[in-house]
Coordinates of C-alpha atoms in Angstrom, one line a residue:
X1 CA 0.0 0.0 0.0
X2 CA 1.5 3.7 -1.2
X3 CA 0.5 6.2 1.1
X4 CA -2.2 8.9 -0.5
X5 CA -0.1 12.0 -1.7
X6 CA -3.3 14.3 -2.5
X7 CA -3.7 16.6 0.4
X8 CA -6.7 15.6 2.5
X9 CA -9.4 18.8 3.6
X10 CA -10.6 17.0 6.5
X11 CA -9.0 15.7 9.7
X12 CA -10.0 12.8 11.8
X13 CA -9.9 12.1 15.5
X14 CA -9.9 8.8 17.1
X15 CA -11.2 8.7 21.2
X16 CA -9.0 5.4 22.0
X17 CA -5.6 4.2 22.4
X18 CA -5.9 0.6 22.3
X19 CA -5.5 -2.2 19.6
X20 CA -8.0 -0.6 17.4
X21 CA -7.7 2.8 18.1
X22 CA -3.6 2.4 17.5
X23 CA -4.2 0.3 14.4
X24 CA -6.4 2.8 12.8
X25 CA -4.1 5.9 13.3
X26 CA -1.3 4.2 12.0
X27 CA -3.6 2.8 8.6
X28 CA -5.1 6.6 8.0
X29 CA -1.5 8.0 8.4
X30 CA 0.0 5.8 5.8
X31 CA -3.2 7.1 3.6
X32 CA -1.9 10.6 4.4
X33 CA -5.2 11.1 6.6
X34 CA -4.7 13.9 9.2
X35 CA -5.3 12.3 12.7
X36 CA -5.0 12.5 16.2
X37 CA -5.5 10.3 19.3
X38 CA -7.3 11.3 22.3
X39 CA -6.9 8.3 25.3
X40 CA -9.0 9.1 28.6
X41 CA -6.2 7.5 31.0
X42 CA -2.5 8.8 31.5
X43 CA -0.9 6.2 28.9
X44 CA -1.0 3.6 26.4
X45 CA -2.5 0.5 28.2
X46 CA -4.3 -2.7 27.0
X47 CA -5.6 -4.8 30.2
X48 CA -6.4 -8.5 29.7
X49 CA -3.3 -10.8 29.4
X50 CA -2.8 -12.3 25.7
X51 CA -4.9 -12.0 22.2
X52 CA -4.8 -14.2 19.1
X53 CA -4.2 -13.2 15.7
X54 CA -5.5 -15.0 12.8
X55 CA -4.6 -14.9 9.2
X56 CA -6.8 -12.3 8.4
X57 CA -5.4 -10.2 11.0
X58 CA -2.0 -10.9 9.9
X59 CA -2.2 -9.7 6.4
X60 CA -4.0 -6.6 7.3
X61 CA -0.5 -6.0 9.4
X62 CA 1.7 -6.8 6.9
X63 CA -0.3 -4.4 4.1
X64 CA 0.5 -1.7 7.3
X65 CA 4.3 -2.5 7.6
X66 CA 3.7 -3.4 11.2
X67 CA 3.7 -7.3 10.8
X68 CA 8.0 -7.4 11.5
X69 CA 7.3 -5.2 14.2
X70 CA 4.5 -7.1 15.7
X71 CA 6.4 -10.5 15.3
X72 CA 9.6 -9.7 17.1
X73 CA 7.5 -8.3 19.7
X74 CA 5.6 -11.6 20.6
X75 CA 9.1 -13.4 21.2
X76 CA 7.9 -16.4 18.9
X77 CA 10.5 -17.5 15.9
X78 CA 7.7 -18.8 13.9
X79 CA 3.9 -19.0 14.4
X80 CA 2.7 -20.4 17.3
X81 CA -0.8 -20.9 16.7
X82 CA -0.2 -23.7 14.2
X83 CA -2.2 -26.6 16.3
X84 CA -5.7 -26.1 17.4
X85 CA -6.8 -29.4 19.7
X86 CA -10.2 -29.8 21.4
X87 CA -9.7 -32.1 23.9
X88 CA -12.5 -33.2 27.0
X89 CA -11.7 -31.7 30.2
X90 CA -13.4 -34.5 32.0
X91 CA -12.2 -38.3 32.7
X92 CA -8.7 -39.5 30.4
X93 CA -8.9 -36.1 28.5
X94 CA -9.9 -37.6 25.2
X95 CA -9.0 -35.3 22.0
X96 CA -12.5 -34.8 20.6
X97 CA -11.4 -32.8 17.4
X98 CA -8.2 -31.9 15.6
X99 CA -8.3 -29.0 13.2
X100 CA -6.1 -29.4 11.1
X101 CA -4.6 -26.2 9.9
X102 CA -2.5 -25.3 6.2
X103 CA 0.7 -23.3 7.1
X104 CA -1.4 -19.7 5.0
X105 CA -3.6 -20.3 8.0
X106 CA -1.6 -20.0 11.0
X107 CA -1.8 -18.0 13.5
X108 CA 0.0 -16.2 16.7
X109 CA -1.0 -15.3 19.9
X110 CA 0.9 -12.7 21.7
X111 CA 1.1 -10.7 25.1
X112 CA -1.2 -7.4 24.6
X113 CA 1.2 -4.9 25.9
X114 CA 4.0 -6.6 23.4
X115 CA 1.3 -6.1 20.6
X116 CA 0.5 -2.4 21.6
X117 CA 4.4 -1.7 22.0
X118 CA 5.4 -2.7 18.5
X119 CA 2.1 -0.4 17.2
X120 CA 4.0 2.2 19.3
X121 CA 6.8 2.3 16.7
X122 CA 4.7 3.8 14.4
X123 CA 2.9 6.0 16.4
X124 CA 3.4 10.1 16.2
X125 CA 3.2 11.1 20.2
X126 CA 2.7 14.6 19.2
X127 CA -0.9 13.9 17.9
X128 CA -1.5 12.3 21.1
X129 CA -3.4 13.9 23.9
X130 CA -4.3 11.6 27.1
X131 CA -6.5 12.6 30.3
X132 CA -9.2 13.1 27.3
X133 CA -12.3 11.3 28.7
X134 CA -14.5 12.6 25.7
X135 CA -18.0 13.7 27.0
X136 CA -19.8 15.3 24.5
X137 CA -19.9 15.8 20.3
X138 CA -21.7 18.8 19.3
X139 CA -21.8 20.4 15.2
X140 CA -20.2 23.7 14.5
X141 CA -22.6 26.5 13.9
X142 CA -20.4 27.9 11.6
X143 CA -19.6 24.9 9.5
X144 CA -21.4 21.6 9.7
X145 CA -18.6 19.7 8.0
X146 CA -17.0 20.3 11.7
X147 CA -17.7 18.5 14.9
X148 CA -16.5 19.7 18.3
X149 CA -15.2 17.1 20.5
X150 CA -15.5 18.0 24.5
X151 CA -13.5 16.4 26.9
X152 CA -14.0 16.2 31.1
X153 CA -11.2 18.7 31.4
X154 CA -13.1 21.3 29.6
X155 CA -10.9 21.6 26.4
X156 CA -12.0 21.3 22.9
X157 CA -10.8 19.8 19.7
X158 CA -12.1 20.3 16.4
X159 CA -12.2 17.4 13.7
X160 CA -14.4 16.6 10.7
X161 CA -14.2 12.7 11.6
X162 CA -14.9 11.5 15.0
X163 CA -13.8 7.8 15.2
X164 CA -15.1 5.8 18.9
X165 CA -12.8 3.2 19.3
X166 CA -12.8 3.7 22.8
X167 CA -13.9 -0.1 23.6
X168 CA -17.2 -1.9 25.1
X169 CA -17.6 1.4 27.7
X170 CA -17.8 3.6 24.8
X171 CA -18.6 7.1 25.8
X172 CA -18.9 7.7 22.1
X173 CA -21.4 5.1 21.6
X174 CA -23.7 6.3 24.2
X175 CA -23.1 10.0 22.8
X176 CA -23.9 8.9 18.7
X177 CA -27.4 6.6 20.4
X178 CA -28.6 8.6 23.2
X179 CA -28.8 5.3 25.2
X180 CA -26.5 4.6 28.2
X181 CA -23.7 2.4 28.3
X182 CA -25.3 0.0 30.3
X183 CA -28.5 -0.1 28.4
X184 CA -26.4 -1.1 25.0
X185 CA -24.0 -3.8 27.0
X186 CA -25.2 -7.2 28.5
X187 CA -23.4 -9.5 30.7
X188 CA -23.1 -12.9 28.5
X189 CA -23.6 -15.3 31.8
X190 CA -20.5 -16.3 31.8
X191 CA -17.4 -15.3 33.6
X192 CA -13.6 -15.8 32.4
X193 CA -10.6 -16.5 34.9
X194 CA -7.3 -15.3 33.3
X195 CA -3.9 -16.1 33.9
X196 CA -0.4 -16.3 32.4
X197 CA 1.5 -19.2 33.7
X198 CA 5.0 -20.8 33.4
X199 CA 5.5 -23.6 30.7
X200 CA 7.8 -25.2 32.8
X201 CA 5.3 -24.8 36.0
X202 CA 2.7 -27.0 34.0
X203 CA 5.6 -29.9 33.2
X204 CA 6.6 -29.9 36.8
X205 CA 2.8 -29.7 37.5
X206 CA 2.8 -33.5 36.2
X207 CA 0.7 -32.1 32.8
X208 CA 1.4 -34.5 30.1
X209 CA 0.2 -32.4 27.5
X210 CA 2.3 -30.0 25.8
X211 CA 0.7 -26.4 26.3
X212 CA 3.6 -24.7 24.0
X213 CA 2.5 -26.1 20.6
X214 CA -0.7 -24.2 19.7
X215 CA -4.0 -22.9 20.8
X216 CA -6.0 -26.1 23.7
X217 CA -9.3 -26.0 24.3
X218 CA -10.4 -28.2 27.2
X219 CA -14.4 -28.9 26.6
X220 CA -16.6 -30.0 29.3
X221 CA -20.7 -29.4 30.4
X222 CA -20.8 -25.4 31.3
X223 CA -17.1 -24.4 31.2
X224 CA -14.4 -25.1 29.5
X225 CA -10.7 -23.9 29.1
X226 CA -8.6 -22.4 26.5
X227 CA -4.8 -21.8 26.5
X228 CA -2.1 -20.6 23.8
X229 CA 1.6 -20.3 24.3
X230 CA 3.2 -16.3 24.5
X231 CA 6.8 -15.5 24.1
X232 CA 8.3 -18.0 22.8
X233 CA 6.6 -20.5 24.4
X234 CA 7.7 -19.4 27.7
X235 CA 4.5 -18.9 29.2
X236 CA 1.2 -19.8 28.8
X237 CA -2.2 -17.5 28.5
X238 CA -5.1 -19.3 30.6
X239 CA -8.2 -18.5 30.1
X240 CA -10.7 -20.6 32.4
X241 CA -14.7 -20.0 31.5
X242 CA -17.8 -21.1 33.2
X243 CA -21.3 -20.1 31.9
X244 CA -23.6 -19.9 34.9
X245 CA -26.9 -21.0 33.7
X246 CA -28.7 -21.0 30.6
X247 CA -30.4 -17.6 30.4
X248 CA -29.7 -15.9 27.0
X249 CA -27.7 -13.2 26.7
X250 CA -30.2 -10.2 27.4
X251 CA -31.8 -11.8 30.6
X252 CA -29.2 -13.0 32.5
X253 CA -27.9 -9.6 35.1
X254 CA -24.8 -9.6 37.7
X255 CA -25.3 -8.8 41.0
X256 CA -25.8 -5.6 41.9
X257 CA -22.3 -4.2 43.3
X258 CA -19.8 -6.7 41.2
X259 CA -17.6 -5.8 39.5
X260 CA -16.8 -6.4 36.0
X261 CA -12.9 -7.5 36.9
X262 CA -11.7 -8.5 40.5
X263 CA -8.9 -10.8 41.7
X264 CA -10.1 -14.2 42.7
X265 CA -8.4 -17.3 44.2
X266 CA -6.7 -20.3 43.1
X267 CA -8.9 -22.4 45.4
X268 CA -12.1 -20.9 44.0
X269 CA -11.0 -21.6 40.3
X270 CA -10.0 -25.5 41.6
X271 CA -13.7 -25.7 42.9
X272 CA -15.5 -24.7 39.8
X273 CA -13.5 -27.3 38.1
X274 CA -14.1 -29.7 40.6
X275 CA -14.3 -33.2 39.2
X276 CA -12.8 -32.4 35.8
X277 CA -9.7 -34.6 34.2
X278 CA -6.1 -34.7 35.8
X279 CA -5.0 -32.7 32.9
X280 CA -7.3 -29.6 34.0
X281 CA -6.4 -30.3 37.6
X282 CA -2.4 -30.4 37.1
X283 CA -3.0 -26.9 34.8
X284 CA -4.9 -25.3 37.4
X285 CA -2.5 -26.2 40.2
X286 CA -0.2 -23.7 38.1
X287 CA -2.4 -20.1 38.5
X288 CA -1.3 -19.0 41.2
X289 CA -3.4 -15.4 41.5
X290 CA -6.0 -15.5 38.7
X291 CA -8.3 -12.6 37.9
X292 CA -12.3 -12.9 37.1
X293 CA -13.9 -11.0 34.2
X294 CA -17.3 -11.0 33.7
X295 CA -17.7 -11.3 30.3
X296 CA -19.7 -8.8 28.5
X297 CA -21.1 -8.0 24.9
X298 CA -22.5 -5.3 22.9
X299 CA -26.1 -6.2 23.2
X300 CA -28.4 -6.1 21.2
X301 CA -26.9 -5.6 18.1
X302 CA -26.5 -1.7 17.0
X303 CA -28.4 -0.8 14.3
X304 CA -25.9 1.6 12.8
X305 CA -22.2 2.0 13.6
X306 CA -22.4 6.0 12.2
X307 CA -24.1 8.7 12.8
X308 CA -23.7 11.8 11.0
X309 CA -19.5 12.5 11.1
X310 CA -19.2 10.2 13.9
X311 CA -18.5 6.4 13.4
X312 CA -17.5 3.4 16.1
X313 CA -15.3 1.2 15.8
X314 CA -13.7 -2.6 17.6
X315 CA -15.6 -3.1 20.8
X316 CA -17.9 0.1 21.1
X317 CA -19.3 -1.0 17.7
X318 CA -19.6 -5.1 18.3
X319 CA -18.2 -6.3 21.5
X320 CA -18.4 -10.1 21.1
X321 CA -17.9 -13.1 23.1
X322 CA -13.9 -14.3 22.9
X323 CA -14.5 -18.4 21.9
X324 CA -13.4 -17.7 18.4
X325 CA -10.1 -15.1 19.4
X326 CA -12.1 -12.9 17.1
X327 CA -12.4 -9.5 18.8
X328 CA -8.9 -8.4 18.0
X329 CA -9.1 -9.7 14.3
X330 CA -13.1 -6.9 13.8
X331 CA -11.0 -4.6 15.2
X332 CA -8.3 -4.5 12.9
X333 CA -10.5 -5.1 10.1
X334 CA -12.8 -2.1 11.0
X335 CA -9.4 0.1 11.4
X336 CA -8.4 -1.0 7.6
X337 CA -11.5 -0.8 6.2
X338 CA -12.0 2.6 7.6
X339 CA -8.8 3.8 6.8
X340 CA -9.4 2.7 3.2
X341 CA -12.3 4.7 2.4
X342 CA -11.0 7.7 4.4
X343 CA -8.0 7.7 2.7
X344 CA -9.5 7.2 -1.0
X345 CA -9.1 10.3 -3.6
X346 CA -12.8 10.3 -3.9
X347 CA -13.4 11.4 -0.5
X348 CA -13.4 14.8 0.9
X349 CA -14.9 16.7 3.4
X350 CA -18.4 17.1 2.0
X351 CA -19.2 13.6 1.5
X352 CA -18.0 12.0 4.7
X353 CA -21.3 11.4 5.7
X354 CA -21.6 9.3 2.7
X355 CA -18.3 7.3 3.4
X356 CA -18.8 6.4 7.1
X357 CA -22.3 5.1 5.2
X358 CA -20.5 3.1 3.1
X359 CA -18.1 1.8 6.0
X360 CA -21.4 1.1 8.0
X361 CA -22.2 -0.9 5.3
X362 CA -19.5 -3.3 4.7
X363 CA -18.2 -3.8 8.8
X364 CA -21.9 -4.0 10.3
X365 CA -22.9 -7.0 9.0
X366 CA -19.3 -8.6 8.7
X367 CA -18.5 -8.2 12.3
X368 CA -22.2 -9.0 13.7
X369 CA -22.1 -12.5 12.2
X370 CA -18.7 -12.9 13.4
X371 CA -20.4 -11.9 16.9
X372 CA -22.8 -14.8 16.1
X373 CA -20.7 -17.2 14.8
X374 CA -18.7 -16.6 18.5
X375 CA -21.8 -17.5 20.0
X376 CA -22.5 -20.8 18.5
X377 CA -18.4 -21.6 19.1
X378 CA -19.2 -21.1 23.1
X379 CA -22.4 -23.4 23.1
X380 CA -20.2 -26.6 21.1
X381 CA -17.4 -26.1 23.6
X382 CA -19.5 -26.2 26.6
X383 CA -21.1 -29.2 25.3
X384 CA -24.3 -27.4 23.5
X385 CA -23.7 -28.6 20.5
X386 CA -26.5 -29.1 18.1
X387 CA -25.1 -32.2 17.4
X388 CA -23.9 -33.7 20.8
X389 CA -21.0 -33.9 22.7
X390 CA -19.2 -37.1 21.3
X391 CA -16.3 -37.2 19.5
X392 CA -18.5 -37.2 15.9
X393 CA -20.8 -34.6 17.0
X394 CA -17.9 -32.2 18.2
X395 CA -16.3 -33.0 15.1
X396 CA -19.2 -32.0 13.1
X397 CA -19.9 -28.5 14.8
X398 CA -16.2 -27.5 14.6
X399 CA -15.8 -28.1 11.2
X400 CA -14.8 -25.2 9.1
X401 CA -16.1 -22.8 12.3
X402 CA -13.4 -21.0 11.6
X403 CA -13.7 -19.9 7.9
X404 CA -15.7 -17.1 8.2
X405 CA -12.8 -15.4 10.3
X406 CA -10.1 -16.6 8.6
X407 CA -11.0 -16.6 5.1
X408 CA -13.1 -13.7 4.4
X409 CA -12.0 -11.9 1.6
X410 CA -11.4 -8.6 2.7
X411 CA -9.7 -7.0 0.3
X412 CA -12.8 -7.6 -2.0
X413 CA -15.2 -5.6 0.6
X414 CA -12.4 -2.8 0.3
X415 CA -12.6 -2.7 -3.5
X416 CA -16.5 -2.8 -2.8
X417 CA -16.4 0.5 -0.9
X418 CA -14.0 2.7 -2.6
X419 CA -16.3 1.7 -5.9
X420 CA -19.3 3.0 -3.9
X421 CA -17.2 6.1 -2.7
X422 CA -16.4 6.9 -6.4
X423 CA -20.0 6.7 -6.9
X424 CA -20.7 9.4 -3.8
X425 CA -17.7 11.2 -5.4
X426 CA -19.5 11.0 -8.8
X427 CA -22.7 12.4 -7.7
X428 CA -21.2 15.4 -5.4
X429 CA -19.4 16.7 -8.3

């Protein structure tokens, strides 16, 4: 990708510092897009321990010059994501599905905050402003092609693009809707402990399987348990799930007062898994001071992404469940894709309304049956299959569950939407 050399009459701010929000700046820059970054805490941060990055992912970052960057940065020589094994957590541990993956489809997981520091690189601090908690959009009087961004402290920024990617707490969201953030997020019923762990912890543990060769799931009745190795293999991301009961997502509520992340204990992880295979046990042994998130989704779905100048992006957009590792992967779709049409010669300042349609267009539906697909993935895993949990039936509801991530053709929808923004471009002229 050559960077756009026609001089752009329109800026762009984005209200987020994280995966997206970082992935986006860097993607409108290359496109010679005017942006700036406006983060609500005092740095660059991304909570949560390790994310996965699938092929789709990984051409979008090498199209952006960041893929070297990123790779180094995750410690790994090759890809580690190159085995995917479902495996029951219960009784001998029996492998219940193989996936068997060709080497254009591998993938890598790696620690968030090496991700976010190899985006760093890239990054011009002097557009970024942080202790910006954005609380209000309004429209210049004087020219609507401008929106006024206000912040808690009082100041104000001008920009013709406002982009939200300020994740599932979205200020921007509730600002574009007129709904709170509550109102538009619902807790999924289920509840996540996270962990990294020690590779060599897990051998000495007495685990006989070998947590450093790809992505594990460990499937069982209500919970199950996915791990993938970080740097280099040294350590292990944990990720430990149980559903609580089988409201839908929409009725089920947490109690009043909890939190949506709290420390929790090794002994109250052990107990939740009580009964499960030695496998799970010996694993478990190994996190030492987990944390529990309350897993939470955009809910229900939005009916628009955009409104007016003003577009969302990653999580404020389409927060999903994490049982196919696809957040990360929407967001850095919804970054190129946006970055794309921003950055086309056809658009100006006077049709962005037009473009963020067009982006609306493409991403909204894309990212939403992701958000489904993620769904079904957590009901086969937890042994809610439609076709049973036997070793056939898993078999059957795995198969090819990943394609619609992995194997969506991006760079068609891209082609799709700067043909429609020629068309905007046609008709303004």
């Amino acid at each position: 990708m050559t960077p756009s050399h026609v001089p752009k009459d329109f800026k762009v701010a984005i209200i987020g510092g994280g995966v997206c929000g970082l992935t986006c700046a860097i993607a409108l820059a290359k496109q010679g897009v005017p942006v700036e970054i406006f983060e609500a805490t005092t740095k660059f941060r991304e909570i949560g321990a390790g994310l996965g990055l699938g092929p789709n992912s990984i051409r979008v970052l090498r199209e952006l010059g960041v893929w070297d960057d990123v790779h180094a940065a995750s410690g790994e020589s090759g890809m580690n994501m190159a085995v995917y094994r479902y495996t029951s957590g219960l009784g001998d541990n029996e492998v219940l599905y193989d996936l068997s993956v060709p080497s254009e489809d591998f993938g890598l997981g790696i620690a968030r905050y090496a991700f976010l520091d190899a985006l760093l690189k890239y990054i011009d601090m002097s557009k970024v402003h942080f202790n910006k908690r954005c609380v209000d959009i309004t429209h210049s009087t004087a020219d609507p092609t401008v929106q006024i961004l206000i912040f808690a402290d009082g100041t104000r920024f001008e920009a013709n693009v406002v982009l939200g990617a300020d994740g599932i707490k979205s200020s921007v969201r509730s600002i574009i809707t007129g709904y709170s953030t509550d109102s538009q997020v619902a807790w999924s019923n289920t509840a996540a402990h996270r962990a990294l762990i020690s590779f060599q912890e897990t051998r000495a543990a007495g685990m006989k399987i070998d947590l450093s060769t790809g992505f594990r799931c460990f499937m069982g009745p209500g919970k199950h348990i996915v791990t993938f190795p970080i740097q280099g293999g040294r350590t292990i991301n944990v990720v430990a799930f149980i559903t609580h009961g089988p409201e839908p997502i929409g009725e089920a509520r947490l109690p009043p007062g909890e939190p949506w992340v709290r420390p929790t204990s090794q002994q109250e992880l052990l107990s939740v898994y009580d009964g499960w295979g030695p496998e799970v046990r010996a694993l478990l042994s190994c996190v030492h001071k987990p944390s529990r998130w309350s897993i939470c989704v955009v809910h229900p779905h939005l009916q628009s992404y955009v409104d007016g100048n003003v577009a969302l992006l990653g999580d404020a957009a389409h927060a999903m469940l994490t049982h196919l590792g696809g957040g990360a992967g929407q967001c850095i779709e919804d970054a190129w894709v946006m970055a794309r049409l921003l950055g086309s010669h056809n658009t100006n300042r006077f049709n962005l309304q037009g473009v963020l349609r067009v982006y609306d267009e493409l991403r909204r539906p894309r990212s939403q049956a992701v958000w489904e697909r993620s769904l079904r993935a957590g009901q086969v895993v937890e042994a809610l299959g439609p076709s049973g949990f036997t070793k056939e039936g898993v078999q059957k509801d795995l198969t090819g569950i990943f394609d619609l991530l992995w194997h969506h053709e991006l760079e068609e929808d891209v082609k799709e939407g700067l043909r429609r923004v020629a068309q905007l471009h046609s008709f303004n002229s």
